[in-house]
Amino acid sequence: MTEYTTDELMIVNAARHLGALAAADKSRCFVGIGLPSTAANLARRLYPIEPVLIYESGCIGSKPARLPLSIGDGELAETSDAVVSVPEIFAYWLQAGRIDIGFLSGAQLDKYANINSTVIGSYESPKTRLPGAGGAPEIAASAGAVMVIMRQSARAFVERCDFRTSIGFGDGKGDRERFGLRGGGPKWVITDLAVMEPDSATCELVVVALHPGVTREQVVAATGWALRFADEVATTAEPTENELGTLRSLQAA
Amino acid sequence: MTEYTTDELMIVNAARHLGALAAADKSRCFVGIGLPSTAANLARRLYPIEPVLIYESGCIGSKPARLPLSIGDGELAETSDAVVSVPEIFAYWLQAGRIDIGFLSGAQLDKYANINSTVIGSYESPKTRLPGAGGAPEIAASAGAVMVIMRQSARAFVERCDFRTSIGFGDGKGDRERFGLRGGGPKWVITDLAVMEPDSATCELVVVALHPGVTREQVVAATGWALRFADEVATTAEPTENELGTLRSLQAA
Amino acid sequence: MITSLREAVADHVHDGDTLALEGFTHLIPHAAGHEIIRQQRRNLHLVRMTPDMVYDQLIGAGCVTKLTFSWGGNPGVGSLQRFRDAVENQWPHPLEIEEHSHAGMATRYAAGAAGLPFGMLRGYVGTDLPKHTSTIKTVECPFTGEVLAAVPAINPDVGIIHAQRADRAGNVQIWGLLGVQKEAVLASKRSIVTVEEVVDELPAVPGAIVLPSWVLTAVCLVPGGAHPSFAMGFSVRDNAFYKAWDAISKDRDAFTTWIDKHVIGTADFAEYRESVGF
Amino acid sequence: MITSLREAVADHVHDGDTLALEGFTHLIPHAAGHEIIRQQRRNLHLVRMTPDMVYDQLIGAGCVTKLTFSWGGNPGVGSLQRFRDAVENQWPHPLEIEEHSHAGMATRYAAGAAGLPFGMLRGYVGTDLPKHTSTIKTVECPFTGEVLAAVPAINPDVGIIHAQRADRAGNVQIWGLLGVQKEAVLASKRSIVTVEEVVDELPAVPGAIVLPSWVLTAVCLVPGGAHPSFAMGFSVRDNAFYKAWDAISKDRDAFTTWIDKHVIGTADFAEYRESVGF
């Protein structure tokens, strides 16, 4: 069996979800650069119904032949169905609810899938100043559903974020409704160890699947809150030769 | 001396103002179809510094070789520096204060240069239903200055409009400031008999010039309010051979 | 996705719907308007910045109970006779009107396309419009205290436009004067686009925008479907036809005879073209 | 109209100004930023959605006292080291920050371009940003009662962008990723555009927009002026240079040496190109 990296594991599992979503006519993905862009482009090559890639730089329906290195990569504009201005992509496309799936990541994620990409420590005198919000707050608010792809560790998966840059489920069930948010919020958290989903009763993230060879203890140790598991915890399928081969040729292009 | 129509007389006099304004770096004209478009295109051909023609259909810097028959004439788009959407032309260009001169006309004009292009009679059961506002209210509000070109008669030049579609000076001096309007409002009313301007003390329209051969009595008879005259009333210059020749070749093109 | 105009109207345009057939002199969807008359839709709320001949026809044909607009005339010719007869004499029946300015309507469409409940502008101040139009209110800037005009978003049930071109997947390309067509489509719950041609690949065209197929409901091949309006690159505006409309529409009988013969009496736009001869 | 970048910055960029050097990965006006460093402007308030290397350089060089932004990083590489050092350690001096989201910043530029005092969006809800950013308030829809986020218009003293092309009259043509450049220029009191080339006639280009000369203050011919960003049709993004910046900017001395040698120590962008060798 082919060896694979934890990045490849996360990308392949994300791509599988995107393929299933596209088949269910949830194909419009608002992607940033990095793992989400790679996963979405992998899904375009693996599945009969391709996700539609929409980049915050204004590219709609991009079909890059190689992976873009930045969100403003010329390849994205040249292969898009349409290129619009940045004010338009946020107002007419994201805010208007035309995006099915948004992707988020960050330095911290809490048990209600709120994410911090702003500061570690206090805002006024931060221990670490991070890049900041970018498109995250409105992706979290308006995308039909959000997929989080993030490496898991007790430092990153915390009881409460130092700063809430984007909202998951706030302080628990009902907060999104109270805030009048139109998007569905985080539905999947894909890490290098497991896949988590919000509990339907509490909206707290629970483990629904472990990656091959990963133990519950490993995941608990890599989580900063008292982690719960779903009644039935599956094991994700090993990345296939086809998935890995397609991913690697994509990355080599 | 060449004969000329009253339309030609109004167009030539409007073009002269536009030429002088362009020379004073007030060259951006928001034009509708009809006399204003003809006058602005004539000025483009008569004067060294050309007015910049901006049409509400989204054409910026149009240089039509022939007179457009409608505001959406293909010739306008093909000869423009830029073509933008209708929401953009009103928001980024007119509302933002980038227009020096707007043009208005209507079925009724009152002594404070308020204009009616909505209804004759009552709004609920009108005697005559007119086309309505179009771009007029915001041209009147946001253009640096407004030029009115309109045939004069006691029926059209009234003490008070049946309906205020666009504001001139409201009920008199100070109203524009009270309303917080950024544009300067009407500065010239060019008719087939005379040229009127707002009195600096009262903002009431007063006659500053008569066209050749026109008497004060004629103008008074063609005005529905107690018309005043400026201390010095000029006589407009006869349209020249060059002005009329250029206008007629433009209209023949 | 790509279907006949008859099917598109039958499937997606219902009695009582709010419709925006947009077009700013250029690309006015006349063929779609005729098909709506043919299929006898009733109690429609029509929305458009510049209702012209095709709205005059829909009003005269008795399809319309409300009109939301900013300028209702026959550009370069004069009045819209059927519109006037409906407002002045309630013929063929009363017409409720909701009247705005161009800037206000453009703001309303943009708010609708952006998923906002309202839009704002520096407008209407000192005019009589707010006295008669309940959808003009004010909003105060929370930073400067300035008061601005506020207008509600427009979100029609169906947005209908004409465009130059579509590919076989239903992606639509539009160029030249763009008007508010993009906003009208994006603001609408459903949308129908008639096009001059369907091609394998959309060639890049300067000044063109593309509406991806997934924001559209139906795309219909209807060459000349804007006539007497035009499609840049395919046709020119038929100004004589606009002038001729004044006489036809002035008289109720002449109008009814014309509609019966050329619209209701024809099976589709192709037959209409033959019957009016363009 | 068409002048040297040195003159444009000398004449139009003053100490204490609010500047927006915009560019969304594509067309970032690096050359203009370097000229501002060369001319030692101070107490600048920089505004940009995505401050990256050139803002890192301006901050490290001590030109900046306030930054308004929504994402401050080195795309695909990591942190902006000089930005971090200023925020975390006040080096070379304290940096005030005003922090928004991309959608909020885009809305602020659009409001500025439209002559509105504020803009609104469905944004910031449930985040900690409003607790720390005083320019995030709310506004209530006068029709539905919905509460939306309100942000004030941005109207910089100077908007600075890089574009592909200008004609001799100073009309500027931009294509590819357009970002918020049009809004940044239209929202600004003055504007400077650096271009790859100046031509007699602007050929039509698919996807291109044109900014007429009369909305611009100065146009400067600076080939490669976006490097290590790019100008579609003229260059590609120099990703290696962005990666290399991380090491240079991590260390204060290494940074200062680099700025002294390549920016302050060069007469103009042409000399800079030679000194860094691209």
Coordinates of N, CA and C in Angstrom, one line a residue, chain B residues 56-57 59 69-72 74 77-78 83 85-87 90 95 118 123-124 126-129 131-135 137-138 163-165 167 179 181-182, chain C residues 24-25 49 69-72 83-84 87-88 97 99-103 106 121-129 132 176-177 179-180 183 230 232 237 239:
Chain B
E56 N -26.7 58.0 -19.3 CA -27.1 57.2 -18.2 C -27.2 55.7 -18.5
S57 N -27.1 55.4 -19.8 CA -27.0 54.0 -20.2 C -25.7 53.4 -19.9
C59 N -22.5 54.8 -20.7 CA -21.4 55.2 -21.6 C -20.7 56.4 -21.1
L69 N -30.0 58.1 -31.7 CA -31.4 58.2 -31.7 C -32.0 57.8 -30.4
S70 N -31.3 57.0 -29.7 CA -31.8 56.6 -28.4 C -30.6 56.6 -27.4
I71 N -30.9 56.6 -26.1 CA -29.8 56.7 -25.2 C -29.0 55.3 -25.1
G72 N -29.6 54.3 -25.8 CA -28.9 53.0 -25.8 C -28.4 52.7 -27.2
G74 N -26.3 51.8 -30.2 CA -25.0 51.1 -30.2 C -23.8 52.0 -30.4
A77 N -22.0 53.1 -27.2 CA -21.1 52.1 -26.6 C -19.8 51.9 -27.3
E78 N -20.0 51.9 -28.7 CA -18.8 51.6 -29.5 C -17.8 52.7 -29.5
V83 N -17.7 51.6 -20.8 CA -19.1 51.3 -20.6 C -19.3 50.6 -19.3
S85 N -22.1 49.5 -15.9 CA -23.5 49.1 -15.7 C -24.3 50.3 -15.2
V86 N -25.6 50.2 -15.3 CA -26.5 51.3 -14.9 C -26.4 51.6 -13.4
P87 N -26.4 50.5 -12.6 CA -26.2 50.8 -11.1 C -24.9 51.6 -10.9
F90 N -24.9 55.5 -12.0 CA -25.6 56.3 -11.0 C -24.9 56.5 -9.7
Q95 N -23.8 60.1 -8.5 CA -24.0 60.3 -7.0 C -22.7 60.8 -6.4
T118 N -43.9 64.2 -14.4 CA -44.7 63.0 -13.9 C -46.1 63.0 -14.2
Y123 N -52.0 63.5 -8.8 CA -51.2 62.2 -9.0 C -52.2 61.0 -9.1
E124 N -53.2 61.1 -8.2 CA -54.1 59.9 -8.2 C -55.0 59.8 -9.4
P126 N -54.7 61.6 -12.8 CA -54.0 62.6 -13.6 C -54.8 63.0 -14.8
K127 N -54.7 64.2 -15.2 CA -55.2 64.6 -16.5 C -54.3 64.0 -17.6
T128 N -53.0 64.2 -17.4 CA -52.1 63.6 -18.3 C -51.0 62.9 -17.6
R129 N -50.8 61.6 -17.9 CA -49.8 60.8 -17.2 C -48.5 61.0 -18.1
P131 N -44.1 60.4 -18.7 CA -43.2 59.3 -18.5 C -42.7 59.1 -17.0
G132 N -42.5 60.2 -16.3 CA -42.0 60.0 -15.0 C -40.6 60.5 -14.8
A133 N -39.9 60.1 -13.7 CA -38.7 60.7 -13.2 C -37.5 60.4 -14.0
G134 N -37.3 59.1 -14.3 CA -36.0 58.7 -15.0 C -34.9 59.1 -14.1
G135 N -33.8 59.7 -14.7 CA -32.7 60.1 -13.9 C -32.8 61.4 -13.3
P137 N -34.4 63.2 -10.8 CA -34.2 63.6 -9.4 C -32.8 63.6 -8.9
E138 N -32.0 62.6 -9.3 CA -30.6 62.5 -8.8 C -29.7 63.4 -9.7
F163 N -46.6 68.7 -9.9 CA -45.8 67.6 -9.2 C -44.3 68.0 -9.3
R164 N -43.6 67.8 -8.2 CA -42.2 68.1 -8.3 C -41.4 66.8 -8.5
T165 N -41.0 66.6 -9.8 CA -40.2 65.4 -10.1 C -38.8 65.6 -9.8
I167 N -35.9 68.7 -8.2 CA -35.9 70.0 -7.4 C -34.9 70.9 -8.1
F179 N -31.8 70.8 2.4 CA -32.0 69.4 2.0 C -30.7 68.7 1.9
L181 N -28.3 69.0 -0.4 CA -28.0 68.6 -1.7 C -26.6 69.0 -2.1
R182 N -25.8 68.2 -2.7 CA -24.4 68.4 -3.0 C -24.2 69.2 -4.3
Chain C
F24 N -32.1 48.0 -21.2 CA -32.0 49.4 -21.1 C -31.8 49.9 -22.6
T25 N -32.9 50.0 -23.3 CA -32.9 50.3 -24.7 C -32.3 49.1 -25.5
M49 N -37.0 49.5 -15.0 CA -36.6 50.9 -14.9 C -37.3 51.7 -16.0
F69 N -41.7 51.1 -11.6 CA -40.9 51.6 -12.7 C -40.3 53.0 -12.3
S70 N -39.5 53.5 -13.2 CA -38.9 54.8 -13.1 C -39.1 55.8 -14.3
W71 N -39.3 55.2 -15.5 CA -39.5 56.0 -16.6 C -40.3 55.3 -17.6
G72 N -41.6 55.7 -17.9 CA -42.4 54.9 -18.8 C -42.8 55.7 -20.0
F83 N -50.1 52.3 -21.5 CA -49.8 52.6 -20.1 C -50.6 53.8 -19.7
R84 N -50.6 54.9 -20.5 CA -51.4 56.1 -20.2 C -52.9 55.7 -20.1
V87 N -53.6 54.0 -16.8 CA -53.5 54.9 -15.6 C -54.6 56.0 -15.6
E88 N -54.8 56.5 -16.8 CA -55.8 57.7 -16.9 C -57.2 57.2 -17.0
I97 N -49.6 51.6 -9.6 CA -48.2 52.0 -9.9 C -47.4 52.3 -8.7
E99 N -43.8 54.1 -8.1 CA -42.9 54.9 -9.0 C -41.6 55.4 -8.2
H100 N -40.5 55.2 -8.9 CA -39.2 55.5 -8.4 C -38.4 56.3 -9.4
S101 N -37.2 56.6 -9.0 CA -36.2 57.2 -10.0 C -35.3 56.1 -10.5
H102 N -34.6 56.4 -11.6 CA -33.7 55.4 -12.1 C -32.6 55.0 -11.1
A103 N -32.1 56.0 -10.4 CA -31.1 55.7 -9.4 C -31.6 54.8 -8.3
A106 N -32.2 51.2 -9.7 CA -30.9 50.5 -9.8 C -30.4 50.1 -8.5
L121 N -29.3 55.6 -1.1 CA -28.8 56.5 -2.1 C -29.0 58.0 -1.7
R122 N -28.3 58.9 -2.4 CA -28.6 60.3 -2.2 C -29.7 60.6 -3.3
G123 N -30.9 60.5 -2.9 CA -31.9 60.7 -3.9 C -33.3 61.1 -3.3
Y124 N -34.2 61.5 -4.2 CA -35.6 61.8 -4.0 C -35.8 63.1 -3.2
V125 N -34.7 63.6 -2.7 CA -34.8 64.8 -1.8 C -35.5 66.0 -2.5
G126 N -36.5 66.5 -1.9 CA -37.1 67.7 -2.4 C -38.1 67.4 -3.5
T127 N -38.3 66.1 -3.8 CA -39.3 65.8 -4.9 C -40.6 65.3 -4.2
D128 N -41.6 65.2 -5.0 CA -42.9 64.7 -4.5 C -43.0 63.2 -4.5
L129 N -42.0 62.5 -5.0 CA -42.1 61.0 -5.1 C -42.4 60.4 -3.7
H132 N -45.9 59.8 -2.5 CA -46.8 58.9 -3.2 C -46.3 57.5 -3.3
G176 N -21.8 45.0 -24.7 CA -22.4 46.3 -25.1 C -23.0 46.9 -23.9
L177 N -24.1 47.7 -24.1 CA -24.8 48.3 -22.9 C -25.3 47.2 -22.0
G179 N -26.8 47.6 -18.9 CA -28.0 48.0 -18.1 C -28.0 47.5 -16.7
V180 N -29.1 47.0 -16.3 CA -29.2 46.3 -15.0 C -29.5 44.8 -15.1
E183 N -27.9 42.4 -12.5 CA -28.6 42.6 -11.2 C -30.0 42.0 -11.2
F230 N -32.4 45.9 -29.9 CA -31.3 45.3 -30.7 C -30.4 44.6 -29.8
M232 N -26.3 44.2 -29.7 CA -25.1 44.6 -30.4 C -24.3 43.5 -30.9
R237 N -31.1 48.9 -33.7 CA -32.4 49.3 -33.2 C -33.4 49.7 -34.4
N239 N -35.8 51.8 -35.3 CA -36.4 53.0 -34.8 C -37.8 53.3 -35.5

